[in-house]
């Protein structure tokens, strides 16, 4: 079986070969942690965006969407805390001259301990077969318990040191754990320093009058500064939400793992404004709602888990991640944060403008509390792509590579294939396309034998192939082939639209989260 690193490499090369993702400015040897979405990638991204927007904005009467500018007044970032606190602790290895995030070095060390636990569990599961009680094993096996205690102690100490900004202790922890630089193999580390992640730029024509700006590191602040505009113009009553999808920029120190951690990326965020004191219930409710959205895509319940934050961001009183099983392990896909009244309260202070809501039931004004849901579009894209790519062994002993993207998100919904390039079959294929393209993204393919065309569409992630053959000339029926089951069904051309819509139509998928 291929190891995780090989699987991930395959995802990256498949993404390029099938027109999903390539490195930015590749002809100039690329730009680190910046990527371009190609023809299929742009479609998949658009469909994920749409699936999120419809679930959040269209299905919730009390949520509206906005599109704020990337540039914001610089005081925004003072008020939000990003100028002072949006830092990562970095450490350099003096021998390799490589720079790392100190917390990531420690977390990677812990991940290795956790991998040992999983190995012990897998071994025991094999030994005991059906009689295996995993929970009991984890809580009684001394080796597993020792590993777990070790991992927990390290993570707690890291969280405590970061919380207290005790960077000396973070370095001590790295030295005590004997963590070596993956490149030089040495323990010759510098001190740990804080590094601000925001990209700076300038607005204005002349050097004297130019104003220092930042590229936004999150979309959330565009929502907070528009809270009153939306509340008043939309006559919104609390509780209500404002959603937004847009680009964000972070000068990440550790930029690796393909599109998992990028310097330019896209976020899909929603701020839900609530009465102070109700944050616990809404926090739990949004955790559940968001998990339901993920599960509706059918990528396996076992591949998601919640992870409560040990170290809370400067704005939060509770926070959890929805983690997904990526090829390199469980990692954050989405964050759900109870942000209190930090942001609106702070913008009130810095702007001198009241950002309050008059609650007609309570007959009082207050600064609303906020629950935020924040998911990286690119990370969601990676989750979908990595989970969907499978090599399948077929009954006849051959293998096929198939991209089992949830049909609702697939870039192209159907490929129409005339069996031969003559006898009027291409003309019928084009007529079918002309009709279907009013609702679905469909493509035409007449190159190579039909079997090879099926394989090509499987690997590109197209859920349906429609084959036009000589029988079509006689009775106007075609073959509809299903990507995942490879089942083929003969049906009249007039029934194609309904058959495809049943599987790719957004309304059928969205129903699962109602
Ligand atoms: N407004 C809250 C916020 O920005 P975050 O946890 O820093 O919180 C939210 O980011 C989500 O944005 C993450 O769960 C992740 O999916 C995505 N994200 C953050 N940094 C990213 C990066 N450098 N590249 C790609 N996605 C990123």
Coordinates of C-alpha atoms and ligand atoms in Angstrom, one line a residue:
X1 CA 0.0 0.0 0.0
X2 CA 1.2 3.5 -0.8
X3 CA 2.3 5.6 2.1
X4 CA 0.7 8.9 3.0
X5 CA 3.4 11.0 1.4
X6 CA 3.1 9.1 -1.9
X7 CA -0.7 9.5 -1.8
X8 CA -0.3 13.2 -1.3
X9 CA 2.2 13.5 -4.1
X10 CA -0.3 11.8 -6.3
X11 CA -3.0 14.3 -5.4
X12 CA -0.7 17.2 -6.3
X13 CA 0.4 15.7 -9.7
X14 CA -3.2 14.6 -10.5
X15 CA -4.4 18.2 -9.8
X16 CA -2.0 19.6 -12.4
X17 CA -2.4 16.8 -15.0
X18 CA -6.2 17.1 -15.0
X19 CA -6.4 20.9 -15.0
X20 CA -7.2 21.6 -11.3
X21 CA -4.3 23.4 -9.7
X22 CA -0.8 24.6 -10.8
X23 CA 1.8 26.7 -9.0
X24 CA 1.5 30.4 -9.6
X25 CA 3.9 31.8 -12.3
X26 CA 5.2 28.3 -12.9
X27 CA 7.2 29.4 -16.0
X28 CA 9.3 31.6 -13.7
X29 CA 9.8 28.6 -11.3
X30 CA 6.7 29.5 -9.3
X31 CA 6.0 31.6 -6.2
X32 CA 6.1 29.8 -2.9
X33 CA 2.7 29.0 -1.4
X34 CA 0.8 30.8 -4.1
X35 CA -1.3 28.7 -6.6
X36 CA -3.5 29.1 -9.6
X37 CA -6.8 27.2 -10.2
X38 CA -7.0 25.9 -13.8
X39 CA -10.2 25.2 -15.8
X40 CA -11.5 22.3 -13.7
X41 CA -10.2 23.8 -10.4
X42 CA -12.0 27.1 -11.0
X43 CA -15.3 25.1 -11.6
X44 CA -14.8 23.0 -8.5
X45 CA -14.0 26.1 -6.4
X46 CA -17.1 27.9 -7.8
X47 CA -19.3 24.9 -6.9
X48 CA -18.0 24.7 -3.3
X49 CA -18.5 28.4 -3.0
X50 CA -22.0 28.1 -4.2
X51 CA -22.8 25.1 -2.0
X52 CA -21.7 27.1 1.1
X53 CA -23.5 30.3 0.0
X54 CA -26.8 28.5 -0.6
X55 CA -26.6 26.6 2.7
X56 CA -25.7 29.6 4.7
X57 CA -27.4 32.6 3.0
X58 CA -30.2 31.1 0.9
X59 CA -31.4 28.6 3.4
X60 CA -31.3 30.9 6.4
X61 CA -33.9 33.6 6.5
X62 CA -31.8 35.6 9.0
X63 CA -28.5 35.5 7.2
X64 CA -27.5 37.9 4.4
X65 CA -24.3 38.1 2.3
X66 CA -22.0 41.0 1.5
X67 CA -18.8 41.6 -0.5
X68 CA -16.5 44.0 1.3
X69 CA -13.2 45.4 -0.1
X70 CA -9.9 43.8 0.5
X71 CA -8.3 47.1 1.4
X72 CA -9.6 48.5 4.7
X73 CA -8.7 51.6 6.8
X74 CA -5.5 50.7 8.6
X75 CA -7.1 51.4 12.0
X76 CA -9.3 48.4 11.4
X77 CA -6.3 46.2 12.1
X78 CA -5.3 48.1 15.2
X79 CA -8.9 47.6 16.5
X80 CA -9.1 44.0 15.6
X81 CA -5.8 43.2 17.4
X82 CA -4.0 42.0 14.3
X83 CA -1.3 44.7 14.4
X84 CA -0.3 43.7 18.0
X85 CA -1.3 40.0 18.2
X86 CA -1.4 38.4 14.8
X87 CA 1.9 36.7 15.2
X88 CA 3.5 33.3 14.8
X89 CA 6.4 32.3 16.9
X90 CA 9.3 31.6 14.6
X91 CA 12.6 29.9 15.1
X92 CA 15.6 29.5 12.7
X93 CA 18.0 26.6 12.4
X94 CA 21.5 28.2 12.3
X95 CA 23.0 25.4 10.1
X96 CA 20.3 25.0 7.4
X97 CA 19.2 28.7 7.7
X98 CA 15.7 27.4 7.4
X99 CA 12.9 29.1 9.3
X100 CA 10.1 27.2 11.1
X101 CA 7.1 27.9 13.2
X102 CA 8.2 26.9 16.7
X103 CA 4.7 25.6 17.7
X104 CA 4.5 23.5 14.5
X105 CA 7.8 21.9 15.3
X106 CA 6.4 20.8 18.7
X107 CA 3.1 19.8 17.2
X108 CA 4.8 17.6 14.5
X109 CA 6.8 16.0 17.4
X110 CA 3.5 15.2 19.2
X111 CA 2.0 13.9 15.9
X112 CA 4.8 11.3 15.8
X113 CA 3.9 10.2 19.4
X114 CA 0.2 10.0 18.3
X115 CA 1.2 7.9 15.3
X116 CA 2.8 5.4 17.7
X117 CA -0.5 5.2 19.6
X118 CA -2.4 4.5 16.4
X119 CA 0.1 1.8 15.5
X120 CA -0.4 0.1 18.8
X121 CA -4.2 0.3 18.4
X122 CA -4.1 -1.1 14.9
X123 CA -1.9 -4.0 16.0
X124 CA -4.2 -4.8 18.9
X125 CA -7.3 -4.6 16.6
X126 CA -5.7 -7.1 14.3
X127 CA -4.8 -9.4 17.2
X128 CA -8.2 -9.4 18.9
X129 CA -10.4 -9.2 15.8
X130 CA -14.1 -8.7 16.4
X131 CA -13.7 -8.9 20.2
X132 CA -11.6 -5.7 20.2
X133 CA -12.8 -2.9 22.4
X134 CA -10.8 0.1 21.3
X135 CA -11.9 2.5 24.0
X136 CA -11.0 0.0 26.7
X137 CA -7.7 -0.7 25.1
X138 CA -6.8 3.0 24.9
X139 CA -7.7 3.5 28.6
X140 CA -5.9 0.4 30.0
X141 CA -2.9 -0.4 27.8
X142 CA 0.1 1.0 29.7
X143 CA 2.2 1.8 26.7
X144 CA -0.6 3.7 25.0
X145 CA -1.4 5.5 28.2
X146 CA 2.2 6.6 28.6
X147 CA 2.4 7.9 25.1
X148 CA -0.9 9.7 25.5
X149 CA 0.2 11.3 28.8
X150 CA 3.5 12.4 27.1
X151 CA 1.6 14.0 24.2
X152 CA -0.9 15.7 26.4
X153 CA 1.8 17.1 28.7
X154 CA 3.7 18.6 25.8
X155 CA 0.6 20.2 24.2
X156 CA -0.5 21.7 27.5
X157 CA 3.0 23.2 28.2
X158 CA 3.1 24.6 24.7
X159 CA -0.3 26.2 25.0
X160 CA 0.6 27.6 28.4
X161 CA 3.9 29.1 27.1
X162 CA 2.3 30.6 24.1
X163 CA -0.6 32.0 26.2
X164 CA 1.9 33.7 28.5
X165 CA 4.1 34.8 25.5
X166 CA 6.9 32.9 27.2
X167 CA 9.0 32.3 24.1
X168 CA 12.0 31.2 26.1
X169 CA 10.1 28.2 27.4
X170 CA 9.0 27.4 23.8
X171 CA 12.6 27.2 22.9
X172 CA 13.4 25.1 26.0
X173 CA 10.7 22.7 25.1
X174 CA 12.2 22.3 21.6
X175 CA 15.6 21.6 23.1
X176 CA 14.2 19.2 25.8
X177 CA 12.3 17.2 23.2
X178 CA 15.5 17.1 21.2
X179 CA 13.7 18.2 18.0
X180 CA 16.1 18.4 15.1
X181 CA 15.9 20.5 11.9
X182 CA 14.4 18.3 9.2
X183 CA 16.9 19.7 6.7
X184 CA 20.3 19.9 8.6
X185 CA 19.4 17.3 11.3
X186 CA 21.0 19.7 13.9
X187 CA 19.7 21.1 17.2
X188 CA 21.4 24.4 16.6
X189 CA 18.4 26.7 17.1
X190 CA 18.1 30.5 17.4
X191 CA 15.8 32.1 20.1
X192 CA 12.0 32.1 19.3
X193 CA 10.7 35.4 18.0
X194 CA 7.3 36.8 17.1
X195 CA 6.6 37.5 13.4
X196 CA 3.5 39.5 12.2
X197 CA 1.7 37.7 9.4
X198 CA 0.1 40.7 7.7
X199 CA 1.3 41.9 4.2
X200 CA 1.8 45.6 4.1
X201 CA 1.3 47.8 1.1
X202 CA 0.8 51.5 0.3
X203 CA -2.1 53.6 -1.0
X204 CA -1.4 56.9 -2.8
X205 CA 0.7 58.4 -5.6
X206 CA 3.5 60.1 -3.8
X207 CA 5.9 58.7 -1.2
X208 CA 5.1 61.6 1.3
X209 CA 1.3 61.2 1.1
X210 CA 1.2 57.4 0.8
X211 CA -0.8 55.6 3.5
X212 CA 0.3 52.3 4.9
X213 CA -2.2 49.6 4.3
X214 CA -2.5 45.9 5.0
X215 CA -4.0 43.3 2.7
X216 CA -6.7 41.8 4.9
X217 CA -5.6 38.7 6.8
X218 CA -9.3 37.6 7.3
X219 CA -12.6 38.6 5.7
X220 CA -14.3 38.9 9.1
X221 CA -13.4 42.6 9.7
X222 CA -15.2 43.6 6.5
X223 CA -18.4 42.2 8.1
X224 CA -17.9 43.9 11.5
X225 CA -17.3 47.4 10.1
X226 CA -20.5 47.0 8.1
X227 CA -22.6 45.6 11.0
X228 CA -24.7 48.8 11.3
X229 CA -25.1 49.3 7.6
X230 CA -26.6 45.9 7.1
X231 CA -28.6 45.9 10.3
X232 CA -30.2 49.2 9.5
X233 CA -30.7 48.9 5.7
X234 CA -31.9 45.3 6.0
X235 CA -33.9 46.0 9.3
X236 CA -32.3 42.9 10.7
X237 CA -33.4 41.6 14.1
X238 CA -31.0 39.8 16.4
X239 CA -30.2 37.0 16.1
X240 CA -28.9 37.4 12.5
X241 CA -25.9 36.7 10.5
X242 CA -23.7 38.3 7.8
X243 CA -21.8 36.0 5.4
X244 CA -19.0 36.8 3.1
X245 CA -16.6 35.0 0.7
X246 CA -13.4 36.6 -0.3
X247 CA -9.6 36.6 -0.5
X248 CA -7.4 36.9 2.5
X249 CA -3.6 37.2 2.7
X250 CA -1.1 35.9 5.3
X251 CA 2.7 35.9 5.1
X252 CA 2.8 32.4 6.4
X253 CA 6.2 31.2 7.7
X254 CA 5.6 27.6 7.1
X255 CA 4.1 27.4 3.7
X256 CA 3.9 23.8 2.7
X257 CA 1.4 21.0 2.1
X258 CA 0.3 22.4 -1.3
X259 CA -2.9 24.5 -1.0
X260 CA -3.4 23.7 2.7
X261 CA -1.4 26.7 3.9
X262 CA -1.2 29.5 1.3
X263 CA -0.1 33.1 1.3
X264 CA -3.1 34.2 -0.8
X265 CA -6.3 32.2 -0.1
X266 CA -10.1 32.5 0.1
X267 CA -12.3 32.4 3.2
X268 CA -16.0 31.7 3.6
X269 CA -17.0 33.4 6.8
X270 CA -20.2 34.1 8.7
X271 CA -20.6 36.3 11.8
X272 CA -23.8 35.6 13.7
X273 CA -24.8 38.5 16.0
X274 CA -26.6 37.4 19.2
X275 CA -27.7 38.7 22.6
X276 CA -25.0 38.7 25.2
X277 CA -25.3 35.6 27.4
X278 CA -26.7 33.4 24.7
X279 CA -23.3 32.6 23.2
X280 CA -22.9 29.1 24.6
X281 CA -26.1 27.8 23.0
X282 CA -25.4 29.4 19.7
X283 CA -21.8 28.2 19.7
X284 CA -23.0 24.6 20.1
X285 CA -25.8 25.1 17.6
X286 CA -23.4 26.4 14.9
X287 CA -20.9 23.6 15.5
X288 CA -23.7 21.1 14.8
X289 CA -25.0 23.0 11.8
X290 CA -21.6 23.3 10.2
X291 CA -20.8 19.6 10.8
X292 CA -24.1 18.7 9.1
X293 CA -23.0 20.7 6.0
X294 CA -19.8 18.8 5.8
X295 CA -21.5 15.4 6.3
X296 CA -24.1 16.2 3.6
X297 CA -21.3 15.8 1.0
X298 CA -20.9 12.1 1.9
X299 CA -17.2 12.1 2.5
X300 CA -17.4 9.8 5.5
X301 CA -18.3 10.6 9.1
X302 CA -15.0 9.0 10.3
X303 CA -13.0 11.6 8.4
X304 CA -14.2 14.5 10.6
X305 CA -13.7 15.4 14.2
X306 CA -14.0 18.4 16.5
X307 CA -10.9 19.7 18.2
X308 CA -11.4 22.2 21.1
X309 CA -8.7 24.9 21.2
X310 CA -6.3 24.8 24.1
X311 CA -5.0 28.3 23.3
X312 CA -7.8 30.8 22.6
X313 CA -7.2 33.6 20.1
X314 CA -7.3 37.1 21.5
X315 CA -10.9 37.6 20.6
X316 CA -12.5 34.3 21.7
X317 CA -14.1 32.8 24.8
X318 CA -14.6 29.4 23.2
X319 CA -13.3 27.9 19.9
X320 CA -13.2 24.6 18.1
X321 CA -12.0 23.3 14.8
X322 CA -13.7 20.9 12.5
X323 CA -10.8 18.7 11.5
X324 CA -10.6 16.6 8.4
X325 CA -8.5 13.6 7.7
X326 CA -6.1 14.9 5.0
X327 CA -3.5 12.6 3.5
X328 CA -1.1 14.0 6.1
X329 CA -3.4 13.4 9.1
X330 CA -6.3 15.2 10.9
X331 CA -5.9 18.9 10.4
X332 CA -8.1 22.1 10.8
X333 CA -10.6 22.6 8.0
X334 CA -13.0 25.1 9.6
X335 CA -13.0 27.1 12.8
X336 CA -16.0 28.0 15.0
X337 CA -15.4 30.8 17.4
X338 CA -17.3 32.5 20.1
X339 CA -15.9 36.0 19.6
X340 CA -17.8 37.7 22.4
X341 CA -18.3 41.5 21.8
X342 CA -14.6 41.9 21.2
X343 CA -14.7 43.1 17.6
X344 CA -17.7 45.4 17.7
X345 CA -16.6 46.7 21.1
X346 CA -13.1 47.5 19.9
X347 CA -14.3 49.1 16.6
X348 CA -16.6 51.3 18.8
X349 CA -13.6 52.4 20.8
X350 CA -11.3 53.1 17.8
X351 CA -13.9 54.7 15.5
X352 CA -15.8 56.6 18.1
X353 CA -19.1 55.4 16.5
X354 CA -21.7 53.5 18.4
X355 CA -22.1 49.9 17.1
X356 CA -25.0 48.9 19.1
X357 CA -28.4 47.2 18.6
X358 CA -31.6 48.3 20.3
X359 CA -33.4 45.1 21.3
X360 CA -37.1 45.8 21.3
X361 CA -37.9 42.9 23.5
X362 CA -35.5 43.8 26.2
X363 CA -36.0 47.5 25.5
X364 CA -32.2 48.2 25.8
X365 CA -29.2 48.7 23.6
X366 CA -26.2 46.5 23.7
X367 CA -23.1 45.5 21.7
X368 CA -24.0 42.1 20.3
X369 CA -22.0 39.0 20.9
X370 CA -20.8 37.1 17.9
X371 CA -20.4 33.4 16.8
X372 CA -18.2 33.0 13.8
X373 CA -17.9 30.1 11.4
X374 CA -14.9 30.4 9.2
X375 CA -13.8 27.9 6.5
X376 CA -10.9 28.1 4.0
X377 CA -12.3 27.6 0.5
X378 CA -8.9 26.3 -0.7
X379 CA -8.7 23.9 2.3
X380 CA -12.1 22.6 1.5
X381 CA -11.1 22.1 -2.1
X382 CA -8.1 20.1 -0.9
X383 CA -10.3 18.0 1.3
X384 CA -12.6 17.2 -1.6
X385 CA -9.8 16.5 -4.1
X386 CA -7.7 14.3 -1.7
X387 CA -10.6 12.3 -0.5
X388 CA -12.0 11.8 -4.0
X389 CA -8.9 10.5 -5.7
X390 CA -8.8 6.7 -5.6
X391 CA -7.1 3.9 -7.5
X392 CA -9.6 1.1 -8.0
X393 CA -9.0 -2.5 -8.9
X394 CA -11.6 -3.8 -11.3
X395 CA -13.1 -7.3 -11.7
X396 CA -11.0 -8.0 -14.8
X397 CA -7.8 -7.3 -12.8
X398 CA -7.1 -3.9 -14.4
X399 CA -7.1 -0.6 -12.4
X400 CA -8.7 2.7 -13.0
X401 CA -8.0 6.1 -11.4
X402 CA -11.2 7.9 -10.5
X403 CA -11.9 11.2 -8.9
X404 CA -15.1 10.5 -7.0
X405 CA -15.9 14.2 -6.3
X406 CA -19.4 14.6 -4.8
X407 CA -21.5 15.0 -7.9
X408 CA -23.0 18.3 -6.8
X409 CA -19.4 19.8 -6.8
X410 CA -18.0 18.1 -9.9
X411 CA -16.6 20.6 -12.4
X412 CA -18.2 18.9 -15.4
X413 CA -21.5 17.1 -14.8
X414 CA -21.5 15.0 -18.0
X415 CA -19.5 14.2 -21.1
X416 CA -21.3 13.4 -24.3
X417 CA -19.4 10.8 -26.4
X418 CA -20.4 9.9 -30.0
X419 CA -19.3 6.3 -30.5
X420 CA -17.9 7.2 -33.9
X421 CA -17.1 10.6 -35.6
X422 CA -19.6 9.9 -38.5
X423 CA -23.1 8.7 -39.5
X424 CA -24.7 11.8 -37.8
X425 CA -23.7 10.7 -34.3
X426 CA -21.6 13.9 -33.5
X427 CA -24.6 16.0 -34.6
X428 CA -26.9 14.3 -32.1
X429 CA -24.2 14.6 -29.4
X430 CA -24.1 18.4 -30.0
X431 CA -27.9 18.7 -29.9
X432 CA -27.8 16.9 -26.5
X433 CA -25.1 19.3 -25.3
X434 CA -27.0 22.3 -26.5
X435 CA -30.0 21.3 -24.4
X436 CA -28.2 20.1 -21.2
X437 CA -25.8 23.1 -21.1
X438 CA -28.6 25.4 -20.2
X439 CA -28.5 23.8 -16.7
X440 CA -25.3 21.9 -16.4
X441 CA -21.6 22.2 -17.3
X442 CA -21.2 19.5 -20.0
X443 CA -18.5 18.6 -22.4
X444 CA -18.0 16.9 -25.8
X445 CA -15.4 14.2 -26.3
X446 CA -14.9 12.1 -29.5
X447 CA -11.1 11.3 -29.3
X448 CA -9.9 7.7 -28.8
X449 CA -11.9 4.5 -28.2
X450 CA -14.9 4.9 -25.9
X451 CA -13.3 2.9 -23.1
X452 CA -10.4 5.3 -23.0
X453 CA -12.7 8.2 -23.0
X454 CA -14.6 6.7 -20.0
X455 CA -11.2 6.4 -18.1
X456 CA -10.3 10.0 -19.0
X457 CA -13.7 11.3 -17.7
X458 CA -13.4 9.1 -14.5
X459 CA -10.0 10.6 -13.8
X460 CA -11.3 14.2 -14.4
X461 CA -14.2 13.5 -12.0
X462 CA -17.1 13.7 -14.4
X463 CA -20.1 11.9 -12.8
X464 CA -21.8 10.9 -16.1
X465 CA -20.9 9.8 -19.6
X466 CA -23.6 9.8 -22.3
X467 CA -22.8 7.6 -25.3
X468 CA -24.5 8.2 -28.6
X469 CA -24.4 5.1 -30.9
X470 CA -26.2 3.8 -33.9
X471 CA -29.2 2.6 -31.9
X472 CA -29.7 6.3 -31.0
X473 CA -30.4 7.0 -34.7
X474 CA -33.3 4.4 -34.6
X475 CA -34.9 5.0 -31.2
X476 CA -33.4 8.2 -29.8
X477 CA -32.0 6.4 -26.7
X478 CA -28.5 6.8 -25.3
X479 CA -26.3 5.1 -22.7
X480 CA -25.9 6.8 -19.4
X481 CA -22.8 5.6 -17.6
X482 CA -22.3 6.3 -13.9
X483 CA -18.7 7.3 -12.9
X484 CA -18.7 5.6 -9.4
X485 CA -20.6 2.3 -10.1
X486 CA -19.7 2.2 -13.8
X487 CA -23.3 1.0 -14.3
X488 CA -24.7 1.7 -17.7
X489 CA -28.4 2.3 -18.4
X490 CA -30.2 2.9 -21.7
X491 CA -32.7 5.7 -21.7
X492 CA -34.5 8.2 -24.0
X493 CA -32.7 11.5 -24.7
X494 CA -35.7 13.3 -23.2
X495 CA -35.1 11.6 -19.8
X496 CA -31.4 12.7 -19.5
X497 CA -32.1 16.0 -17.9
X498 CA -34.1 14.5 -15.0
X499 CA -31.7 11.6 -14.5
X500 CA -28.7 13.9 -14.2
X501 CA -30.4 16.5 -12.1
X502 CA -31.4 13.8 -9.6
X503 CA -27.8 13.3 -8.8
X504 CA -26.1 16.6 -9.3
X505 CA -28.9 19.1 -8.5
X506 CA -28.0 21.3 -5.5
X507 CA -31.5 21.1 -4.1
X508 CA -31.2 17.3 -3.6
X509 CA -28.0 17.7 -1.6
X510 CA -29.1 20.8 0.4
X511 CA -32.2 18.9 1.5
X512 CA -29.9 16.7 3.7
X513 CA -29.0 19.6 5.9
X514 CA -32.5 20.9 6.5
Ligands
LIG1 N1 -11.8 35.0 11.0 C1 -11.2 33.9 11.8 C2 -10.1 33.3 11.1 O1 -9.6 33.8 10.1 P1 -8.5 31.2 11.2 O2 -8.6 30.0 12.0 O3 -7.2 32.0 11.2 O4 -9.7 32.2 11.7 C3 -10.1 30.3 9.4 O5 -8.9 30.9 9.7 C4 -9.9 29.3 8.3 O6 -9.3 29.8 7.2 C5 -9.1 28.1 8.7 O7 -9.9 27.1 9.3 C6 -8.6 27.6 7.3 O8 -9.5 26.8 6.7 C7 -8.5 28.9 6.5 N2 -7.1 29.3 6.5 C8 -6.4 30.0 7.4 N3 -5.1 30.3 7.0 C9 -5.0 29.7 5.8 C10 -3.9 29.7 4.9 N4 -2.8 30.2 5.1 N5 -4.1 29.0 3.7 C11 -5.3 28.4 3.4 N6 -6.4 28.5 4.3 C12 -6.2 29.1 5.5

